[in-house]
Amino acid sequence: MTARERAARPRPPIAESWRRARDAGVDAAVPSAPLVFDRDVLADARAAHPLAPHLPLLRDLLRGVADETEHLLVITDEAGRVLWTQGPRRTRRAAERIGLLEGFCWAEDAVGTNGIGTALAEGRPQHVYAAEHVAHVLHGWSCAGAPVTDPDTGRVIGCVDVSATVDRLHPAMAALVATAARLAESRLEVEMHRRDERFRERYLPHLSGMSGAALLTATGRILAGGPDAWRGRRLAVPEPGATITLPDGRDMFAEPLGEVYLLRPHAGRAARRGPAGAAPRAEGGPLLALALLGADPPVARVDGRPVPLTLRHAEILTLLALHPQGLTGDRLSWLLYGDEGSPGTVRAEIHRLRDRLGGLVRARPYRLDCAVDADFRTVRRLLDEGDVPAAARLYAGELLPRSDAPAVRAERDELAVLMRRQALDRGGAEALWAYAQTEPGRGDLEALERLGAVLPPGDPRRAAVTTRSDRLLSDDDAV
């Protein structure tokens, strides 16, 4: 810095950023930002990022300014890794020399104070001019960045930045990128509200007749139930079957229900009794919830009441859930046993299953006479809709892993292949991490290597991924 610049007191956010850079051991002589994504990983990170659908909007908003004034538009993920850039050729050539291109990391602990990393660290828009950068190589640049927060999760998911050489950055650019970030957040909020409406349409009937019950999204937002003032309030995301405390202090039981949680009081729920052996029925009819992914032993829930299942009964319920129109005895026998089955054997199993579930299982044809929420069907629907992160959160493992029923095996194998492929190709860090916690994912070296490539350098999960990958490689070498 010049003597005049040294005499000037740095702005508070810049002083704080310098301290963070010093504590991270950033060298002022660093020649450029580090490359962290190769081409394949970059393509996957782009496809999985929630800002990808809104990229045309951001480009249209900022392209004219960037092109006319030789500015570079930069969009990163939450870790400051550049996913997209837009700008004239001359500016891109200059940016290439400092690593301000796709695949490079601009976090503060990688390159020191800068408009991207400092905005992400501070959680609010920042501008960094010339010698305010820690790295000497950046003193000829100025930049303005604004973080983008996902309204659903409340977490920062990326940064919108405009950078230029010192003599080119317009003073109004900081306000412009802040406006662009807010616009992206508003589009994300519209998407969130559309999902919420679909959830309410799908799951609100299950609240009918339940006094004090509520719906909670998988991200911890209260979706329905309780006073209007609770709508959208964020709670800690519960573990399935765990207890969660509402804002008024009541403890509720968290029951997984597709993409949401049904929060029920532990006692005192208003309900009416159904057929002999059936659970208490809410006014909208009973709900049969099947959580069969990775389940051993399998368990069903009827209006929240757990019903232990034998493997054969779980197989029958799986097939009836897959065929809501019903199955004849011959067809169900073939799906369960192949050529060795007989309708008589099926009738005996159905009789025992009806003893456990009451009138929820009907005959002629065999079918389920109730609302059904099956985790494996929800995962398949989410994959069909392209919501890989949500599917990965629900995919607790393979469908009935001990089953030898031909039709269940076919469904299990097809769903496992779909889940793995989409997690690898379109999942991103969160989906890959969720998949890696399942039984097949724990031993999937390709998934672990991809996860290690997309996790930020300081992410605490990297240690577990590295350890597990090394162990798998050691096992391969031993063989």
Coordinates of C-alpha atoms in Angstrom, one line a residue:
M1 CA 0.0 0.0 0.0
T2 CA 1.1 3.6 -0.5
A3 CA 1.9 5.8 2.5
R4 CA -1.4 7.6 2.0
E5 CA -3.3 4.3 2.0
R6 CA -1.4 3.1 5.1
A7 CA -2.4 6.3 6.9
A8 CA -6.0 5.8 6.2
R9 CA -7.9 3.6 8.7
P10 CA -9.4 0.6 7.0
R11 CA -13.2 0.3 7.0
P12 CA -14.5 -2.1 9.8
P13 CA -15.5 -5.0 7.5
I14 CA -12.2 -4.8 5.7
A15 CA -10.3 -4.8 9.0
E16 CA -12.3 -7.8 10.2
S17 CA -11.6 -9.6 6.9
W18 CA -7.9 -8.9 7.2
R19 CA -7.9 -10.5 10.6
R20 CA -9.7 -13.6 9.3
A21 CA -7.3 -13.9 6.4
R22 CA -4.3 -13.6 8.8
D23 CA -5.7 -16.2 11.1
A24 CA -6.3 -18.5 8.1
G25 CA -2.6 -18.1 7.1
V26 CA -3.3 -16.5 3.7
D27 CA -0.1 -15.4 2.0
A28 CA -0.3 -11.9 0.5
A29 CA 2.0 -13.2 -2.3
V30 CA -0.6 -15.8 -3.4
P31 CA -0.5 -15.7 -7.2
S32 CA -4.1 -16.5 -7.9
A33 CA -7.2 -18.2 -6.5
P34 CA -6.8 -22.1 -6.4
L35 CA -8.6 -24.4 -8.8
V36 CA -10.9 -26.7 -6.9
F37 CA -13.3 -28.2 -9.5
D38 CA -12.3 -30.1 -12.6
R39 CA -14.6 -30.0 -15.6
D40 CA -16.8 -33.0 -14.7
V41 CA -17.3 -31.9 -11.1
L42 CA -18.0 -28.4 -12.2
A43 CA -20.8 -29.6 -14.5
D44 CA -22.4 -31.6 -11.6
A45 CA -22.1 -28.7 -9.2
R46 CA -23.8 -26.4 -11.7
A47 CA -26.7 -28.8 -12.4
A48 CA -27.3 -29.4 -8.7
H49 CA -27.2 -25.7 -7.6
P50 CA -30.5 -24.1 -6.7
L51 CA -29.5 -20.9 -8.6
A52 CA -29.2 -22.8 -11.9
P53 CA -32.8 -22.3 -13.0
H54 CA -32.5 -18.5 -12.3
L55 CA -29.2 -18.0 -14.2
P56 CA -30.9 -16.4 -17.3
L57 CA -32.6 -13.9 -15.0
L58 CA -29.3 -12.8 -13.4
R59 CA -27.5 -12.7 -16.7
D60 CA -30.2 -10.6 -18.3
L61 CA -30.1 -8.2 -15.4
L62 CA -26.4 -7.7 -15.3
R63 CA -25.2 -8.6 -18.8
G64 CA -25.7 -5.1 -20.3
V65 CA -23.8 -3.4 -17.6
A66 CA -21.0 -6.0 -17.6
D67 CA -20.5 -6.0 -21.4
E68 CA -20.7 -2.2 -21.8
T69 CA -18.4 -1.3 -18.9
E70 CA -16.0 -4.3 -19.2
H71 CA -17.2 -5.8 -15.9
L72 CA -17.2 -9.6 -15.1
L73 CA -20.3 -11.2 -13.7
V74 CA -19.5 -14.0 -11.3
I75 CA -21.8 -16.4 -9.5
T76 CA -20.5 -18.8 -6.9
D77 CA -21.8 -21.5 -4.5
E78 CA -21.9 -21.1 -0.7
A79 CA -18.2 -21.9 -0.4
G80 CA -17.1 -19.2 -2.9
R81 CA -16.4 -21.7 -5.7
V82 CA -17.1 -20.0 -9.1
L83 CA -19.8 -21.8 -11.0
W84 CA -20.6 -19.3 -13.8
T85 CA -19.0 -16.1 -15.2
Q86 CA -20.1 -13.7 -17.9
G87 CA -18.2 -10.8 -19.4
P88 CA -16.3 -9.5 -22.5
R89 CA -13.3 -11.3 -23.8
R90 CA -10.8 -8.7 -22.8
T91 CA -12.0 -8.8 -19.1
R92 CA -12.1 -12.6 -19.1
R93 CA -8.4 -12.7 -20.3
A94 CA -7.4 -10.5 -17.4
A95 CA -9.5 -12.5 -15.0
E96 CA -7.9 -15.7 -16.1
R97 CA -4.5 -14.6 -14.8
I98 CA -5.9 -14.3 -11.2
G99 CA -8.2 -17.4 -11.3
L100 CA -11.4 -15.4 -11.5
L101 CA -13.0 -18.1 -13.7
E102 CA -15.2 -21.2 -13.3
G103 CA -13.9 -23.9 -11.0
F104 CA -11.7 -21.6 -8.9
C105 CA -12.3 -20.8 -5.2
W106 CA -12.6 -17.3 -3.8
A107 CA -13.3 -18.0 -0.2
E108 CA -11.4 -15.7 2.3
D109 CA -9.3 -18.6 3.6
A110 CA -8.1 -19.3 0.0
V111 CA -7.3 -15.9 -1.4
G112 CA -7.9 -13.4 1.4
T113 CA -10.2 -10.3 1.4
N114 CA -12.3 -10.1 -1.8
G115 CA -15.8 -9.2 -2.8
I116 CA -17.0 -12.8 -2.9
G117 CA -15.3 -14.4 0.1
T118 CA -15.9 -11.4 2.3
A119 CA -19.6 -11.1 1.4
L120 CA -20.0 -14.7 2.2
A121 CA -18.1 -14.4 5.5
E122 CA -20.1 -11.3 6.6
G123 CA -23.4 -12.5 5.3
R124 CA -24.2 -9.2 3.6
P125 CA -23.2 -7.2 0.5
Q126 CA -19.6 -6.0 0.4
H127 CA -17.3 -4.0 -1.9
V128 CA -13.6 -4.3 -1.9
Y129 CA -11.4 -1.8 -3.7
A130 CA -7.8 -2.1 -4.9
A131 CA -5.4 -2.3 -2.0
E132 CA -8.1 -3.4 0.4
H133 CA -7.4 -6.9 -1.0
V134 CA -4.9 -8.9 1.0
A135 CA -3.4 -10.5 -2.1
H136 CA -1.0 -8.1 -3.9
V137 CA -2.0 -9.6 -7.3
L138 CA -5.6 -8.3 -6.7
H139 CA -4.6 -4.6 -6.0
G140 CA -5.5 -3.8 -9.6
W141 CA -9.0 -5.1 -9.2
S142 CA -12.2 -4.0 -7.4
C143 CA -15.3 -6.0 -6.8
A144 CA -18.8 -5.9 -5.3
G145 CA -20.5 -9.1 -4.1
A146 CA -23.8 -10.0 -2.4
P147 CA -24.7 -13.3 -0.8
V148 CA -27.9 -15.2 -1.7
T149 CA -29.9 -16.8 1.1
D150 CA -32.3 -19.7 0.5
P151 CA -35.6 -18.7 2.2
D152 CA -36.5 -22.3 2.7
T153 CA -33.4 -23.4 4.7
G154 CA -32.2 -20.0 5.9
R155 CA -28.7 -20.8 4.7
V156 CA -26.5 -18.8 2.3
I157 CA -26.3 -20.8 -1.0
G158 CA -24.1 -18.5 -3.1
C159 CA -22.9 -15.1 -4.1
V160 CA -23.5 -12.7 -7.0
D161 CA -20.4 -10.6 -7.8
V162 CA -19.3 -8.1 -10.3
S163 CA -15.6 -7.5 -10.7
A164 CA -13.5 -5.2 -12.8
T165 CA -10.1 -3.5 -12.9
V166 CA -9.7 -0.6 -10.5
D167 CA -10.4 2.1 -13.2
R168 CA -13.5 0.4 -14.4
L169 CA -15.7 -0.5 -11.4
H170 CA -18.7 1.8 -11.2
P171 CA -19.6 3.0 -7.7
A172 CA -23.2 2.0 -8.2
M173 CA -22.3 -1.6 -8.8
A174 CA -22.5 -2.6 -5.1
A175 CA -26.2 -1.6 -5.0
L176 CA -26.8 -3.4 -8.3
V177 CA -25.4 -6.7 -7.2
A178 CA -27.4 -6.4 -3.9
T179 CA -30.6 -5.9 -6.0
A180 CA -29.7 -8.9 -8.2
A181 CA -29.2 -11.1 -5.1
R182 CA -32.5 -10.0 -3.6
L183 CA -34.2 -10.7 -6.9
A184 CA -32.8 -14.3 -6.9
E185 CA -34.0 -14.8 -3.4
S186 CA -37.5 -13.6 -4.3
R187 CA -37.6 -16.2 -7.1
L188 CA -36.5 -18.9 -4.7
E189 CA -39.2 -17.8 -2.3
V190 CA -41.8 -18.1 -5.1
E191 CA -40.6 -21.7 -5.7
M192 CA -40.8 -22.4 -1.9
H193 CA -44.4 -21.1 -1.7
R194 CA -45.4 -23.3 -4.7
R195 CA -43.9 -26.4 -2.9
D196 CA -45.7 -25.4 0.3
E197 CA -49.0 -25.3 -1.6
R198 CA -48.4 -28.7 -3.0
F199 CA -47.5 -30.1 0.4
R200 CA -50.7 -28.6 1.9
E201 CA -52.8 -30.0 -0.8
R202 CA -51.2 -33.4 -0.4
Y203 CA -50.9 -33.6 3.4
L204 CA -53.5 -31.3 5.0
P205 CA -56.2 -34.0 4.9
H206 CA -54.2 -35.9 7.5
L207 CA -54.6 -33.1 10.0
S208 CA -58.4 -33.5 9.8
G209 CA -59.7 -34.5 13.3
M210 CA -56.3 -34.2 15.0
S211 CA -56.5 -31.6 17.7
G212 CA -53.2 -29.7 18.1
A213 CA -51.4 -31.5 15.2
A214 CA -49.1 -29.6 12.8
L215 CA -47.1 -30.1 9.6
L216 CA -43.4 -29.4 9.5
T217 CA -41.3 -29.2 6.3
A218 CA -38.1 -31.3 6.0
T219 CA -36.2 -28.0 6.4
G220 CA -37.9 -27.3 9.8
R221 CA -40.6 -24.7 8.8
I222 CA -44.1 -24.9 10.3
L223 CA -46.3 -25.5 7.3
A224 CA -49.7 -25.8 8.8
G225 CA -51.4 -26.2 12.2
G226 CA -51.1 -24.1 15.3
P227 CA -51.8 -20.3 15.3
D228 CA -51.3 -18.3 12.1
A229 CA -48.4 -16.5 13.7
W230 CA -46.4 -19.8 13.6
R231 CA -46.7 -20.1 9.8
G232 CA -43.2 -20.3 8.4
R233 CA -41.5 -20.2 11.8
R234 CA -38.4 -22.4 11.9
L235 CA -37.7 -25.3 14.3
A236 CA -34.9 -27.7 14.6
V237 CA -35.3 -30.5 12.0
P238 CA -36.4 -33.6 14.1
E239 CA -35.2 -37.1 13.8
P240 CA -38.0 -39.5 12.6
G241 CA -39.9 -40.7 15.7
A242 CA -38.2 -38.1 18.0
T243 CA -39.9 -35.5 20.1
I244 CA -39.9 -31.8 19.0
T245 CA -41.0 -28.8 21.1
L246 CA -43.4 -26.3 19.6
P247 CA -43.2 -22.5 20.2
D248 CA -45.8 -22.8 23.0
G249 CA -43.7 -25.4 24.9
R250 CA -45.7 -28.5 23.9
D251 CA -43.7 -31.7 23.1
M252 CA -44.9 -33.3 19.9
F253 CA -44.1 -36.7 18.2
A254 CA -42.5 -36.2 14.8
E255 CA -43.8 -38.8 12.3
P256 CA -42.3 -38.8 8.8
L257 CA -45.1 -38.3 6.2
G258 CA -43.6 -38.2 2.7
E259 CA -41.7 -35.0 2.3
V260 CA -42.9 -33.5 5.6
Y261 CA -43.3 -34.4 9.2
L262 CA -46.7 -34.9 10.9
L263 CA -46.3 -33.4 14.5
R264 CA -48.8 -35.2 16.8
P265 CA -49.4 -34.7 20.6
H266 CA -48.1 -37.6 22.6
A267 CA -51.6 -38.0 24.2
G268 CA -55.1 -36.5 24.1
R269 CA -55.5 -36.5 20.3
A270 CA -59.1 -36.2 19.3
A271 CA -60.0 -39.3 17.2
R272 CA -62.6 -42.0 16.7
R273 CA -62.1 -45.7 16.8
G274 CA -62.2 -47.6 13.5
P275 CA -62.7 -51.4 12.9
A276 CA -61.5 -53.9 15.4
G277 CA -57.8 -54.0 15.5
A278 CA -57.4 -50.7 13.6
A279 CA -55.8 -47.6 14.9
P280 CA -57.9 -44.5 16.0
R281 CA -59.1 -42.9 12.9
A282 CA -59.0 -39.2 12.1
E283 CA -62.0 -37.7 10.4
G284 CA -60.3 -37.9 7.0
G285 CA -59.8 -41.7 7.3
P286 CA -56.9 -43.7 8.5
L287 CA -53.3 -43.2 7.2
L288 CA -51.1 -46.1 6.6
A289 CA -47.4 -45.0 6.6
L290 CA -44.9 -47.4 5.2
A291 CA -41.2 -46.7 6.0
L292 CA -39.6 -49.7 4.3
L293 CA -36.4 -48.2 2.8
G294 CA -33.4 -49.8 4.7
A295 CA -35.9 -51.1 7.3
D296 CA -35.0 -54.3 9.2
P297 CA -37.4 -55.3 10.8
P298 CA -40.0 -53.4 8.8
V299 CA -42.6 -51.3 10.6
A300 CA -45.9 -49.7 9.4
R301 CA -47.8 -46.9 11.2
V302 CA -51.5 -46.6 11.2
D303 CA -52.4 -43.0 12.2
G304 CA -49.1 -42.9 14.1
R305 CA -49.5 -46.3 15.9
P306 CA -46.6 -48.6 15.1
V307 CA -47.5 -52.0 13.7
P308 CA -44.5 -54.5 13.5
L309 CA -44.5 -56.5 10.3
T310 CA -43.1 -59.8 9.3
L311 CA -41.0 -59.6 6.1
R312 CA -43.8 -61.4 4.1
H313 CA -46.4 -58.9 5.3
A314 CA -44.1 -56.0 4.4
E315 CA -43.7 -57.5 0.9
I316 CA -47.5 -57.7 0.5
L317 CA -48.0 -54.1 1.6
T318 CA -45.2 -53.0 -0.8
L319 CA -47.0 -54.7 -3.7
L320 CA -50.4 -53.4 -2.8
A321 CA -48.9 -49.9 -2.5
L322 CA -47.4 -50.3 -6.0
H323 CA -50.8 -51.5 -7.4
P324 CA -53.5 -49.2 -5.8
Q325 CA -56.1 -50.6 -8.2
G326 CA -55.7 -54.0 -6.6
L327 CA -54.3 -57.4 -7.4
T328 CA -56.0 -60.8 -7.9
G329 CA -54.8 -63.7 -5.8
D330 CA -53.0 -65.3 -8.7
R331 CA -51.2 -62.1 -9.6
L332 CA -50.2 -61.3 -6.1
S333 CA -49.0 -64.9 -5.6
W334 CA -46.8 -64.7 -8.8
L335 CA -45.3 -61.3 -7.7
L336 CA -44.4 -62.7 -4.3
Y337 CA -43.3 -66.3 -5.1
G338 CA -42.8 -66.5 -8.8
D339 CA -43.8 -69.8 -10.4
E340 CA -43.7 -71.6 -7.1
G341 CA -46.5 -69.6 -5.5
S342 CA -50.2 -70.5 -4.9
P343 CA -53.3 -68.3 -4.2
G344 CA -54.0 -70.4 -1.1
T345 CA -50.7 -69.4 0.5
V346 CA -51.5 -65.7 -0.3
R347 CA -55.0 -66.0 1.3
A348 CA -53.5 -67.3 4.5
E349 CA -51.0 -64.4 4.7
I350 CA -53.7 -61.9 3.9
H351 CA -55.8 -63.3 6.7
R352 CA -53.0 -62.8 9.2
L353 CA -52.2 -59.3 7.9
R354 CA -55.9 -58.3 8.3
D355 CA -55.7 -59.4 11.9
R356 CA -53.1 -56.8 12.4
L357 CA -54.5 -54.0 10.2
G358 CA -58.2 -54.6 10.5
G359 CA -60.3 -53.5 7.6
L360 CA -57.5 -51.6 5.8
V361 CA -56.8 -54.6 3.6
R362 CA -59.7 -55.5 1.2
A363 CA -60.3 -58.5 -1.0
R364 CA -61.6 -59.1 -4.5
P365 CA -59.2 -57.8 -5.6
Y366 CA -56.7 -57.4 -2.8
R367 CA -56.1 -53.7 -2.2
L368 CA -55.5 -51.1 0.5
D369 CA -58.7 -49.2 1.6
C370 CA -57.0 -46.2 3.2
A371 CA -54.6 -43.4 2.4
V372 CA -51.1 -44.7 1.9
D373 CA -47.8 -42.9 2.3
A374 CA -44.9 -45.2 1.2
D375 CA -41.4 -43.8 1.4
F376 CA -40.2 -45.7 -1.6
R377 CA -43.0 -44.3 -3.8
T378 CA -42.2 -40.8 -2.5
V379 CA -38.5 -41.2 -3.4
R380 CA -39.4 -42.3 -6.9
R381 CA -41.7 -39.4 -7.4
L382 CA -39.1 -36.9 -6.2
L383 CA -36.6 -38.4 -8.6
D384 CA -39.0 -38.2 -11.4
E385 CA -39.6 -34.5 -10.5
G386 CA -35.8 -33.8 -10.4
D387 CA -35.7 -33.0 -6.7
V388 CA -32.6 -35.1 -6.0
P389 CA -31.7 -33.6 -2.6
A390 CA -35.2 -34.3 -1.2
A391 CA -35.1 -37.8 -2.5
A392 CA -31.7 -38.4 -1.0
R393 CA -32.9 -37.2 2.4
L394 CA -35.7 -39.8 2.3
Y395 CA -33.7 -42.6 0.9
A396 CA -32.7 -44.5 4.1
G397 CA -31.4 -47.5 2.2
E398 CA -32.6 -50.2 -0.2
L399 CA -36.2 -51.3 -0.2
L400 CA -36.7 -54.4 2.1
P401 CA -33.0 -55.5 1.7
R402 CA -33.7 -59.1 2.9
S403 CA -36.6 -59.7 0.5
D404 CA -36.4 -62.3 -2.2
A405 CA -39.8 -61.7 -3.7
P406 CA -39.3 -61.2 -7.4
A407 CA -41.4 -58.1 -7.8
V408 CA -39.9 -56.5 -4.7
R409 CA -36.4 -57.3 -5.8
A410 CA -37.0 -55.7 -9.2
E411 CA -38.4 -52.5 -7.6
R412 CA -35.5 -52.4 -5.1
D413 CA -32.9 -52.7 -7.8
E414 CA -34.5 -50.2 -10.1
L415 CA -34.9 -47.6 -7.3
A416 CA -31.3 -48.1 -6.1
V417 CA -29.9 -47.6 -9.5
L418 CA -32.0 -44.4 -10.1
M419 CA -31.1 -43.0 -6.7
R420 CA -27.3 -43.6 -7.1
R421 CA -27.2 -42.3 -10.7
Q422 CA -29.1 -39.1 -10.0
A423 CA -27.1 -38.5 -6.7
L424 CA -23.8 -38.8 -8.7
D425 CA -25.0 -36.8 -11.7
R426 CA -27.3 -34.1 -10.3
G427 CA -27.2 -34.4 -6.5
G428 CA -24.6 -31.9 -5.2
A429 CA -22.9 -32.1 -1.9
E430 CA -26.0 -32.4 0.3
A431 CA -27.6 -35.2 -1.7
L432 CA -24.3 -37.1 -2.0
W433 CA -23.7 -36.8 1.7
A434 CA -27.3 -38.1 2.5
Y435 CA -26.7 -41.0 0.0
A436 CA -23.3 -41.8 1.6
Q437 CA -25.0 -42.4 4.9
T438 CA -27.1 -45.3 3.5
E439 CA -25.8 -48.9 3.5
P440 CA -25.0 -49.0 -0.2
G441 CA -23.6 -45.5 -0.1
R442 CA -21.1 -46.2 2.7
G443 CA -19.2 -48.6 0.4
D444 CA -19.6 -46.6 -2.8
L445 CA -16.1 -45.4 -3.6
E446 CA -17.2 -43.4 -6.7
A447 CA -19.8 -41.5 -4.6
L448 CA -17.3 -40.8 -1.8
E449 CA -14.7 -39.5 -4.3
R450 CA -17.3 -37.2 -5.9
L451 CA -18.4 -36.0 -2.5
G452 CA -14.8 -35.3 -1.5
A453 CA -14.5 -33.2 -4.7
V454 CA -17.5 -31.0 -4.1
L455 CA -17.3 -30.5 -0.3
P456 CA -15.7 -27.1 0.7
P457 CA -12.2 -27.4 2.0
G458 CA -13.2 -26.5 5.6
D459 CA -16.3 -28.7 5.8
P460 CA -16.0 -31.0 8.8
R461 CA -17.5 -33.9 6.8
R462 CA -14.4 -34.1 4.6
A463 CA -12.5 -36.0 7.3
A464 CA -15.1 -38.7 7.4
V465 CA -15.2 -38.9 3.6
T466 CA -11.4 -39.1 3.3
T467 CA -11.2 -41.8 6.1
R468 CA -13.9 -43.9 4.5
S469 CA -12.4 -43.6 1.0
D470 CA -8.9 -44.5 2.2
R471 CA -10.3 -47.6 4.0
L472 CA -12.1 -48.8 0.9
L473 CA -9.0 -48.3 -1.2
S474 CA -6.9 -50.2 1.4
D475 CA -9.4 -53.0 1.3
D476 CA -9.2 -53.1 -2.5
D477 CA -5.4 -53.2 -2.3
A478 CA -5.5 -56.0 0.2
V479 CA -7.7 -58.1 -2.1

